[in-house]
PDB file of C-alpha atoms in Angstrom:
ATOM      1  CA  UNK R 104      80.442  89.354 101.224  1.00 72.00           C
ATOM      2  CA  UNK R 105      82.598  91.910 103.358  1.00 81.00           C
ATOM      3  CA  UNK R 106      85.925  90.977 104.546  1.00 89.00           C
ATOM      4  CA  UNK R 107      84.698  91.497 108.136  1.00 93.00           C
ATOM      5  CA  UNK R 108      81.283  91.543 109.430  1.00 92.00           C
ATOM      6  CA  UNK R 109      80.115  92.619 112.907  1.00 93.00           C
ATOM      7  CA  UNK R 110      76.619  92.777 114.062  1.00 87.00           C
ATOM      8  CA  UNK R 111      75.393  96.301 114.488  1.00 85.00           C
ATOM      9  CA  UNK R 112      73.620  96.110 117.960  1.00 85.00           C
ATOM     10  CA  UNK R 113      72.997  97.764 119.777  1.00 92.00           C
ATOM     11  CA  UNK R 114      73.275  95.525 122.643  1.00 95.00           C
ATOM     12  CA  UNK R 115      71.924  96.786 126.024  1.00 96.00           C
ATOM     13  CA  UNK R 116      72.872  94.797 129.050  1.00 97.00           C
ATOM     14  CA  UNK R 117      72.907  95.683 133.010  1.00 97.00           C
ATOM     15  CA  UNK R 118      75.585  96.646 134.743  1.00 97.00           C
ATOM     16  CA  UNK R 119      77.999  94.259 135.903  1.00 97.00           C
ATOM     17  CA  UNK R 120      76.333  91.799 133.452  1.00 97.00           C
ATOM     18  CA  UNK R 121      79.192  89.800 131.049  1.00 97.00           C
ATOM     19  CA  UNK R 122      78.832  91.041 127.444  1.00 97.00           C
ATOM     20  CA  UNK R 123      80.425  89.098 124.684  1.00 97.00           C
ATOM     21  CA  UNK R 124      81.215  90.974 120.978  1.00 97.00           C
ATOM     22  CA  UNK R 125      81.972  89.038 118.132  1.00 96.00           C
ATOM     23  CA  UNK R 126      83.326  89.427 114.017  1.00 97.00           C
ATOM     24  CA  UNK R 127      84.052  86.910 111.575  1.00 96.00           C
ATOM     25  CA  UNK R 128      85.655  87.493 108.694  1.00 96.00           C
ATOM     26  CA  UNK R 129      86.502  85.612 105.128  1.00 94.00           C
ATOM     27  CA  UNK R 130      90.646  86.208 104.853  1.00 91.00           C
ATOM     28  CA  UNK R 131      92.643  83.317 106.332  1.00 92.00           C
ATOM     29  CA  UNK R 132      95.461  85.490 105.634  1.00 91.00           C
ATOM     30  CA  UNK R 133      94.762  87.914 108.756  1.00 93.00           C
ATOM     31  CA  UNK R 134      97.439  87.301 111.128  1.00 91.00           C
ATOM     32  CA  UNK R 135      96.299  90.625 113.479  1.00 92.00           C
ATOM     33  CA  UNK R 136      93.358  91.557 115.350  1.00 94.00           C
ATOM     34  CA  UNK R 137      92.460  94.301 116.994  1.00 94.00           C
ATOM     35  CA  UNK R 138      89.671  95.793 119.242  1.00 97.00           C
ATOM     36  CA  UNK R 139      88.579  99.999 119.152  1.00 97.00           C
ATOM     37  CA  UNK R 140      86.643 101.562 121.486  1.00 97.00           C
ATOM     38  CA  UNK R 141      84.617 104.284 120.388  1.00 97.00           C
ATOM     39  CA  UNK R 142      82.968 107.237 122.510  1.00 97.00           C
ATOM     40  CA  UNK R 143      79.870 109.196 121.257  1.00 93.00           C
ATOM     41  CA  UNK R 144      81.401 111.703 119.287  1.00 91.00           C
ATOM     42  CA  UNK R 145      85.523 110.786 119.908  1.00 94.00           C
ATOM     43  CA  UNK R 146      88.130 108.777 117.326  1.00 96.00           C
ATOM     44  CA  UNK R 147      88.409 105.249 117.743  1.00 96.00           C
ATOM     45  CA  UNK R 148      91.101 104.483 120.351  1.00 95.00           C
ATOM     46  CA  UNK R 149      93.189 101.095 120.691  1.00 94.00           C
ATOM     47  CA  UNK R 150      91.876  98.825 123.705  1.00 95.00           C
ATOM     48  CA  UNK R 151      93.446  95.366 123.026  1.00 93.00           C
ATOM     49  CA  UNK R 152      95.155  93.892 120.332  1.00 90.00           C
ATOM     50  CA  UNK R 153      96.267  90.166 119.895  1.00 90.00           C
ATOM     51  CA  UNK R 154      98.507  88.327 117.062  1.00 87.00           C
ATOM     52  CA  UNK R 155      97.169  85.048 115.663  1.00 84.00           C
ATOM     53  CA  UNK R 156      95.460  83.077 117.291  1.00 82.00           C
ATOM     54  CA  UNK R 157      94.727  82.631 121.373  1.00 84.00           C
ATOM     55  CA  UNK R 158      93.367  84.403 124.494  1.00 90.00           C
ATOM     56  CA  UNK R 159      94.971  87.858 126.026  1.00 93.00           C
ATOM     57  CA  UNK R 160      93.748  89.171 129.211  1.00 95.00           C
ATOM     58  CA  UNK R 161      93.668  93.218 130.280  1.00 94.00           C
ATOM     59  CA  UNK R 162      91.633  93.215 133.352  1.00 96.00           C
ATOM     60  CA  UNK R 163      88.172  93.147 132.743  1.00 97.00           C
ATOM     61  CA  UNK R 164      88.416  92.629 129.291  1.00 97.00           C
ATOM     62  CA  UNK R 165      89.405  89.415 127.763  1.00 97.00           C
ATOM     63  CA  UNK R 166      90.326  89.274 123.607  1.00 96.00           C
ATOM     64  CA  UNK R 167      90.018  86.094 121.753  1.00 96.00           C
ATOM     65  CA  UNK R 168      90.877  84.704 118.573  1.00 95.00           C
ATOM     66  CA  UNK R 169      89.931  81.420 116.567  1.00 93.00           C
ATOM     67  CA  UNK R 170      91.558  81.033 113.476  1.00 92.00           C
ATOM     68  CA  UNK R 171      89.723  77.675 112.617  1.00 92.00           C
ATOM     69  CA  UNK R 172      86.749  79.268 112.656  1.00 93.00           C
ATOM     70  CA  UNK R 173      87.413  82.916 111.382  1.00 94.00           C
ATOM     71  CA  UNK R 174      86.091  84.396 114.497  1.00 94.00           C
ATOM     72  CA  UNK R 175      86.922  86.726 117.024  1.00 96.00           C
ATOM     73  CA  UNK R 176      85.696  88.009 120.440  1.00 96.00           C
ATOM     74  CA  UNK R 177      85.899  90.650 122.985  1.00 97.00           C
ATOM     75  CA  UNK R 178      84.627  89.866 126.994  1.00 97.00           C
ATOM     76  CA  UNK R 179      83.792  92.320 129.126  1.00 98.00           C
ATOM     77  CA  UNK R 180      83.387  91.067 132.615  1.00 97.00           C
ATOM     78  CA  UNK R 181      81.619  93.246 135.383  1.00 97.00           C
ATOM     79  CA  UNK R 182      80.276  95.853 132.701  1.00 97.00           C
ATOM     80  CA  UNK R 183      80.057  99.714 133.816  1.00 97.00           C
ATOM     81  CA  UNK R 184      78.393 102.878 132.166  1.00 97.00           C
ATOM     82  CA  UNK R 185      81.111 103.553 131.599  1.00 97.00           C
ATOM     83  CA  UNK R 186      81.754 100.813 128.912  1.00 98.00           C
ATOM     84  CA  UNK R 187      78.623 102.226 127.072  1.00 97.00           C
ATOM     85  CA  UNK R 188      80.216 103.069 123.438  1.00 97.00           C
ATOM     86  CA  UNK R 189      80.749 101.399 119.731  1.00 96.00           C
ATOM     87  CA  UNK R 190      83.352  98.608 119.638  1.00 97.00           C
ATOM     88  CA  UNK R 191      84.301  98.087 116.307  1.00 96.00           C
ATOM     89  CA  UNK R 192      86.988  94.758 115.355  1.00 96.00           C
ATOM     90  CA  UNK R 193      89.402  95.213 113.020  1.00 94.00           C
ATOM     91  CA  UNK R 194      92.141  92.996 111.543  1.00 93.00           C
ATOM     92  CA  UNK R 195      95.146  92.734 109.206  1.00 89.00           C
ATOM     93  CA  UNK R 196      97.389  90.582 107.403  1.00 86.00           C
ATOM     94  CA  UNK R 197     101.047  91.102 107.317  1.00 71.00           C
ATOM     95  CA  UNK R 198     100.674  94.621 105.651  1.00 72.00           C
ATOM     96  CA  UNK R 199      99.899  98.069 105.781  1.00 78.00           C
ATOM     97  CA  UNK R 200      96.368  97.229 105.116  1.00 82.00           C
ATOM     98  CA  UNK R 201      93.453  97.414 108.385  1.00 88.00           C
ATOM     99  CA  UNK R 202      90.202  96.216 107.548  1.00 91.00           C
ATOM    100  CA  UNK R 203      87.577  97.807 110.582  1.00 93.00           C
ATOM    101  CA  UNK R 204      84.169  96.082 111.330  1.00 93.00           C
ATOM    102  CA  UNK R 205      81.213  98.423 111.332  1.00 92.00           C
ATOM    103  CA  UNK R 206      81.094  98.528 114.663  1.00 94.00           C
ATOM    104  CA  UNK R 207      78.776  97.123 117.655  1.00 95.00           C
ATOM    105  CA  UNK R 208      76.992  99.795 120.140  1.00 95.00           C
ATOM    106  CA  UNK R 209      76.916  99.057 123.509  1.00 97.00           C
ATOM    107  CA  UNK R 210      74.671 100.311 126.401  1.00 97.00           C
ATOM    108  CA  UNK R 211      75.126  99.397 129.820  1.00 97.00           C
ATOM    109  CA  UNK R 212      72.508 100.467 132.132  1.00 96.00           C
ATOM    110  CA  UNK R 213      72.873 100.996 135.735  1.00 94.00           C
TER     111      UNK R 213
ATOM    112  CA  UNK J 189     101.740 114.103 123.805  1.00 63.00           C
ATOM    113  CA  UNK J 190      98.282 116.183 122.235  1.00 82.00           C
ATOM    114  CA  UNK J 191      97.550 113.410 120.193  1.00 94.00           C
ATOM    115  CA  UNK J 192      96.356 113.694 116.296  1.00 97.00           C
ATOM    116  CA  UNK J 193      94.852 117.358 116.078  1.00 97.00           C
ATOM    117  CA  UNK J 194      92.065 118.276 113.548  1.00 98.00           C
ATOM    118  CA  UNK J 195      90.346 121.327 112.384  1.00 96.00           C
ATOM    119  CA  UNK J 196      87.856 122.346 112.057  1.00 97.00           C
ATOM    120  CA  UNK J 197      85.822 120.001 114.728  1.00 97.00           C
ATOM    121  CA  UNK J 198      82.817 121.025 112.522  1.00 97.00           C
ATOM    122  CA  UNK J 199      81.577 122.354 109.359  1.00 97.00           C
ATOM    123  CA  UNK J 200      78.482 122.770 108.124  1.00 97.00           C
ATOM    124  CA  UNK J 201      78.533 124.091 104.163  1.00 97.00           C
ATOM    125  CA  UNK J 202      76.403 124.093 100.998  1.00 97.00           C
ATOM    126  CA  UNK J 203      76.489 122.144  98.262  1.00 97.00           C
ATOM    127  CA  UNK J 204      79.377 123.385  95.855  1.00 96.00           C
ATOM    128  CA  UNK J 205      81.367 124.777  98.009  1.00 97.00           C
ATOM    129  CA  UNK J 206      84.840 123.602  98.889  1.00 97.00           C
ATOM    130  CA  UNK J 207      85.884 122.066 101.824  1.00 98.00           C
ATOM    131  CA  UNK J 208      88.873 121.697 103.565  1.00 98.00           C
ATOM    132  CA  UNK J 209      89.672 119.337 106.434  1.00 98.00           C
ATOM    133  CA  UNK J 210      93.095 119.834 108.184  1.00 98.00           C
ATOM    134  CA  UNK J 211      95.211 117.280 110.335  1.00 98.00           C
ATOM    135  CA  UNK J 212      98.618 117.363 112.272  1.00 98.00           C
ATOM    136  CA  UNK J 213      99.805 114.122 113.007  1.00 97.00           C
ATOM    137  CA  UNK J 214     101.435 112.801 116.453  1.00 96.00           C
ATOM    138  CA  UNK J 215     105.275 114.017 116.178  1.00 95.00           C
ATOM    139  CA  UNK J 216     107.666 111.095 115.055  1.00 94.00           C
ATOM    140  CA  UNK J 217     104.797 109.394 113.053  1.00 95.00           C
ATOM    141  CA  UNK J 218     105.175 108.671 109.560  1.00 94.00           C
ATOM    142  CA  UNK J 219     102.216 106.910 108.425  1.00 95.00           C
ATOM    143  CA  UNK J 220      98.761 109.101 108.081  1.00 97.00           C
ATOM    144  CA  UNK J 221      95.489 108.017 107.433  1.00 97.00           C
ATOM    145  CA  UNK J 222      92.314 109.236 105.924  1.00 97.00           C
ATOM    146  CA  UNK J 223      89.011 107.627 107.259  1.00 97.00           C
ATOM    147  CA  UNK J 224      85.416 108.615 106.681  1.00 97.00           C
ATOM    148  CA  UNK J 225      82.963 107.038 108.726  1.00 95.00           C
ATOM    149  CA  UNK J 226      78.993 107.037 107.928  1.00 92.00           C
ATOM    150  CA  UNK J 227      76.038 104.864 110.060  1.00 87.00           C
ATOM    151  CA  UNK J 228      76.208 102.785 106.617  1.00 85.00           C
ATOM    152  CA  UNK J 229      79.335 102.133 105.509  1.00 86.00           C
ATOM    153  CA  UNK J 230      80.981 102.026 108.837  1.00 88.00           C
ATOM    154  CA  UNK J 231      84.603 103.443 108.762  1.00 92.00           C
ATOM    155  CA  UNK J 232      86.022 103.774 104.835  1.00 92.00           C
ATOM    156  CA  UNK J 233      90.159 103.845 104.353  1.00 93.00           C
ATOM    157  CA  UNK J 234      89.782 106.846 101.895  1.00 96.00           C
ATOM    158  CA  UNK J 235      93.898 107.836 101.398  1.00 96.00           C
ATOM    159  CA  UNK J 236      97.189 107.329 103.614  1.00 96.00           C
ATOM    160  CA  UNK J 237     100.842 108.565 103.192  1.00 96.00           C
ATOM    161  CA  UNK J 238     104.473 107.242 104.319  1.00 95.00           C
ATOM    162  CA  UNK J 239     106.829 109.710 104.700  1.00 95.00           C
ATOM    163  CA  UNK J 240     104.737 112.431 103.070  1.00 96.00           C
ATOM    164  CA  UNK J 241     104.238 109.761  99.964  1.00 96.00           C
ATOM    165  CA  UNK J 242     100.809 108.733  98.910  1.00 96.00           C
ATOM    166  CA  UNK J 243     101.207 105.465  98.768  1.00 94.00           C
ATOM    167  CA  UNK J 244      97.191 103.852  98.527  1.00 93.00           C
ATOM    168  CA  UNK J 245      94.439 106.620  97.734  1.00 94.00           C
ATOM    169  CA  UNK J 246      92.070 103.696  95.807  1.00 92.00           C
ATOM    170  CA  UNK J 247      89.481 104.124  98.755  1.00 92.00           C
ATOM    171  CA  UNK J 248      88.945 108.076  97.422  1.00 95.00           C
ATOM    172  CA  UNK J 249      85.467 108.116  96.452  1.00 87.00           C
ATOM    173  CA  UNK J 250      85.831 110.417  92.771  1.00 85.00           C
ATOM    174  CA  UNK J 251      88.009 113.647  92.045  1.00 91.00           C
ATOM    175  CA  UNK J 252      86.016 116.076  93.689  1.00 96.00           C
ATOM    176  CA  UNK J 253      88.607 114.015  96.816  1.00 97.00           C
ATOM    177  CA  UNK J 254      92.367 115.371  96.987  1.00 97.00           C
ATOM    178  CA  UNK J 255      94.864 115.331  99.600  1.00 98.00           C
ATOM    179  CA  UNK J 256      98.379 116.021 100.293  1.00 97.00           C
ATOM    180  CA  UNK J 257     100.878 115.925 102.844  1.00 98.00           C
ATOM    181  CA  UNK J 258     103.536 118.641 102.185  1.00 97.00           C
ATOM    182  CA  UNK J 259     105.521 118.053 105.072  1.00 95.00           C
ATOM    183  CA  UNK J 260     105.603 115.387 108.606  1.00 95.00           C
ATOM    184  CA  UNK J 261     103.517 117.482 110.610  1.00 95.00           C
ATOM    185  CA  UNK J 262     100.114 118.498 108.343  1.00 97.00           C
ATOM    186  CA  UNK J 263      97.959 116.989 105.468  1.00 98.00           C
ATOM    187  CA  UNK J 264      94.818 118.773 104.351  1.00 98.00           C
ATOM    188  CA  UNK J 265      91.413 116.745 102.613  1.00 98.00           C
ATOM    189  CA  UNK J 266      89.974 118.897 100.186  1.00 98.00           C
ATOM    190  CA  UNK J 267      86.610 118.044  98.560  1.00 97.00           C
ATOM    191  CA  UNK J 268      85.830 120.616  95.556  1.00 97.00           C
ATOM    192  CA  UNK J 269      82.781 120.586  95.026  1.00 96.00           C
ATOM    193  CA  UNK J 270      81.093 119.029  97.544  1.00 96.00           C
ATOM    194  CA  UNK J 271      77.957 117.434  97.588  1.00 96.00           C
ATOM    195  CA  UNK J 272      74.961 116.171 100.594  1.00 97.00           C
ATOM    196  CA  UNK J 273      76.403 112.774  99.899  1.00 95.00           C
ATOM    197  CA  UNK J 274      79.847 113.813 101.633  1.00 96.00           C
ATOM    198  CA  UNK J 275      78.315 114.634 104.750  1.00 97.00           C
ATOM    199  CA  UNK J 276      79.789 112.300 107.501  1.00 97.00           C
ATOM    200  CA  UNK J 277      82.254 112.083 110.416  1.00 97.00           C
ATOM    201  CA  UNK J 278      86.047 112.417 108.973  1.00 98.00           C
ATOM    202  CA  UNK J 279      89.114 111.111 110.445  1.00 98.00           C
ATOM    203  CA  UNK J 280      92.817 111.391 110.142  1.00 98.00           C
ATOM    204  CA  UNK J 281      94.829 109.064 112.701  1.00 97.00           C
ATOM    205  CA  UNK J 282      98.586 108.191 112.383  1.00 96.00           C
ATOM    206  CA  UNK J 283     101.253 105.580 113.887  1.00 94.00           C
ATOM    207  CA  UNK J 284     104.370 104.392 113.658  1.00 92.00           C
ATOM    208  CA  UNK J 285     103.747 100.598 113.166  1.00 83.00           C
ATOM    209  CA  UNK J 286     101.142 100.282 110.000  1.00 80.00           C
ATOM    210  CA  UNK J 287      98.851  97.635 111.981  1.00 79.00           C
ATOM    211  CA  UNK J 288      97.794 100.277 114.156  1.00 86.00           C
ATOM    212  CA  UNK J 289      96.051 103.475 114.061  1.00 91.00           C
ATOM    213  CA  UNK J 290      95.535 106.680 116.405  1.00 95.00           C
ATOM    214  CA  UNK J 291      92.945 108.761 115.621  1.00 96.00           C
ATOM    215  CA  UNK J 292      91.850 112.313 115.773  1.00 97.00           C
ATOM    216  CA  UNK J 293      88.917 113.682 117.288  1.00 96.00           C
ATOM    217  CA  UNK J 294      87.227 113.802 113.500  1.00 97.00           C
ATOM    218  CA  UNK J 295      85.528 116.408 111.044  1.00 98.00           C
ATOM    219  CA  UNK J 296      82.220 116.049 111.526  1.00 97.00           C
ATOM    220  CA  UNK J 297      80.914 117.741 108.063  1.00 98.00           C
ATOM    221  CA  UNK J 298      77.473 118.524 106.789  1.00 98.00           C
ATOM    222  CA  UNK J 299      76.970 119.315 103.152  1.00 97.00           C
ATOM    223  CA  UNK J 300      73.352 120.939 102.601  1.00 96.00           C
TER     224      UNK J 300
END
């Protein structure tokens, strides 16, 4: 069983439709969690990131965190084109060490 | 700030050949990563220096994988020889803080 596992997609929704992406993962000792975004082609780059457990809010996007139930989740509200790329999770414990999902693609459609 | 810079964006070589894959991390950062990242195995954590000291390179696939770091601002990724099976999108990102990572704009290599 991986560490982290994040269901491929790819998910196509409409524009300003709500899209919800989701990981679990097996180590209770992961203390951060962390969202990439991914362009076509382009690194990963940062979009939220959120310690333990809880909600944090960056305007339309919305990270969340259940450590009872090993599971995390990224919102999007009001979806654009322009949110059409791979999000992948990824999550640490209290060490050097980042363990990435594979990734989810997302299309959004106007 | 120009980010994490790698060269070249490309390469496209044949199957023995040597490859190397070039990096210059964001100025004041003293972590660096190595990442390869393939449609199956998602992104892999292949090597990653502190302060020019490789510290974890477990996640290197065999020998035909080196890398080195001789000073803050470059680290090369040399794969001699290289085989099909290498082909795939290679990163380098660094940071300050270990939990996170910038990344480059990646290697995208093709062994044939």
């Amino acid at each position: 069983q991986k560490e982290v596992e994040q269901d491929p997609g790819p998910l196509s929704v409409p524009e300003g439709a709500i899209v919800s992406l989701n990981c679990t993962y097996s180590n209770s000792a992961f203390q951060y969690f962390m969202w990439y975004r991914q362009y076509s082609r382009k690194g990963p780059e940062l979009l939220m990131y959120t310690y333990s457990s809880g909600n944090k809010e960056d305007g339309r996007f919305t990270a969340q965190v259940d450590k009872s139930s090993k599971y995390i989740s990224l919102f999007i509200r009001d979806s654009q084109p322009s949110d059409s790329a791979t999000y992948l999770c990824a999550m640490s414990p209290n060490t050097d060490k980042l363990i990435f999902g594979t990734g989810t693609r997302l299309q959004v459609f106007p | 700030d120009a980010g994490v810079i790698q060269s070249p964006r490309h390469e496209v070589t044949e199957m023995g050949q040597e490859v190397t894959l070039r990096c210059k991390p964001i100025s004041g950062h003293d972590y660096l990563f190595w990442y390869r990242q393939t449609m199956m195995r998602g992104l892999e954590l292949l090597i990653y220096f502190n302060n020019n000291v490789p510290i974890d390179d477990s996640g290197m696939p065999e020998d035909r994988f080196s890398a080195k770091m001789p000073n803050a601002s470059f680290s090369t990724l040399k794969i001699q020889p290289s085989e099909p099976r290498d082909s795939a999108v290679y990163f380098c990102a660094s940071t300050l803080s270990p939990r996170f990572r910038y990344f480059g704009p990646g290697t995208r290599l093709t062994v044939l």
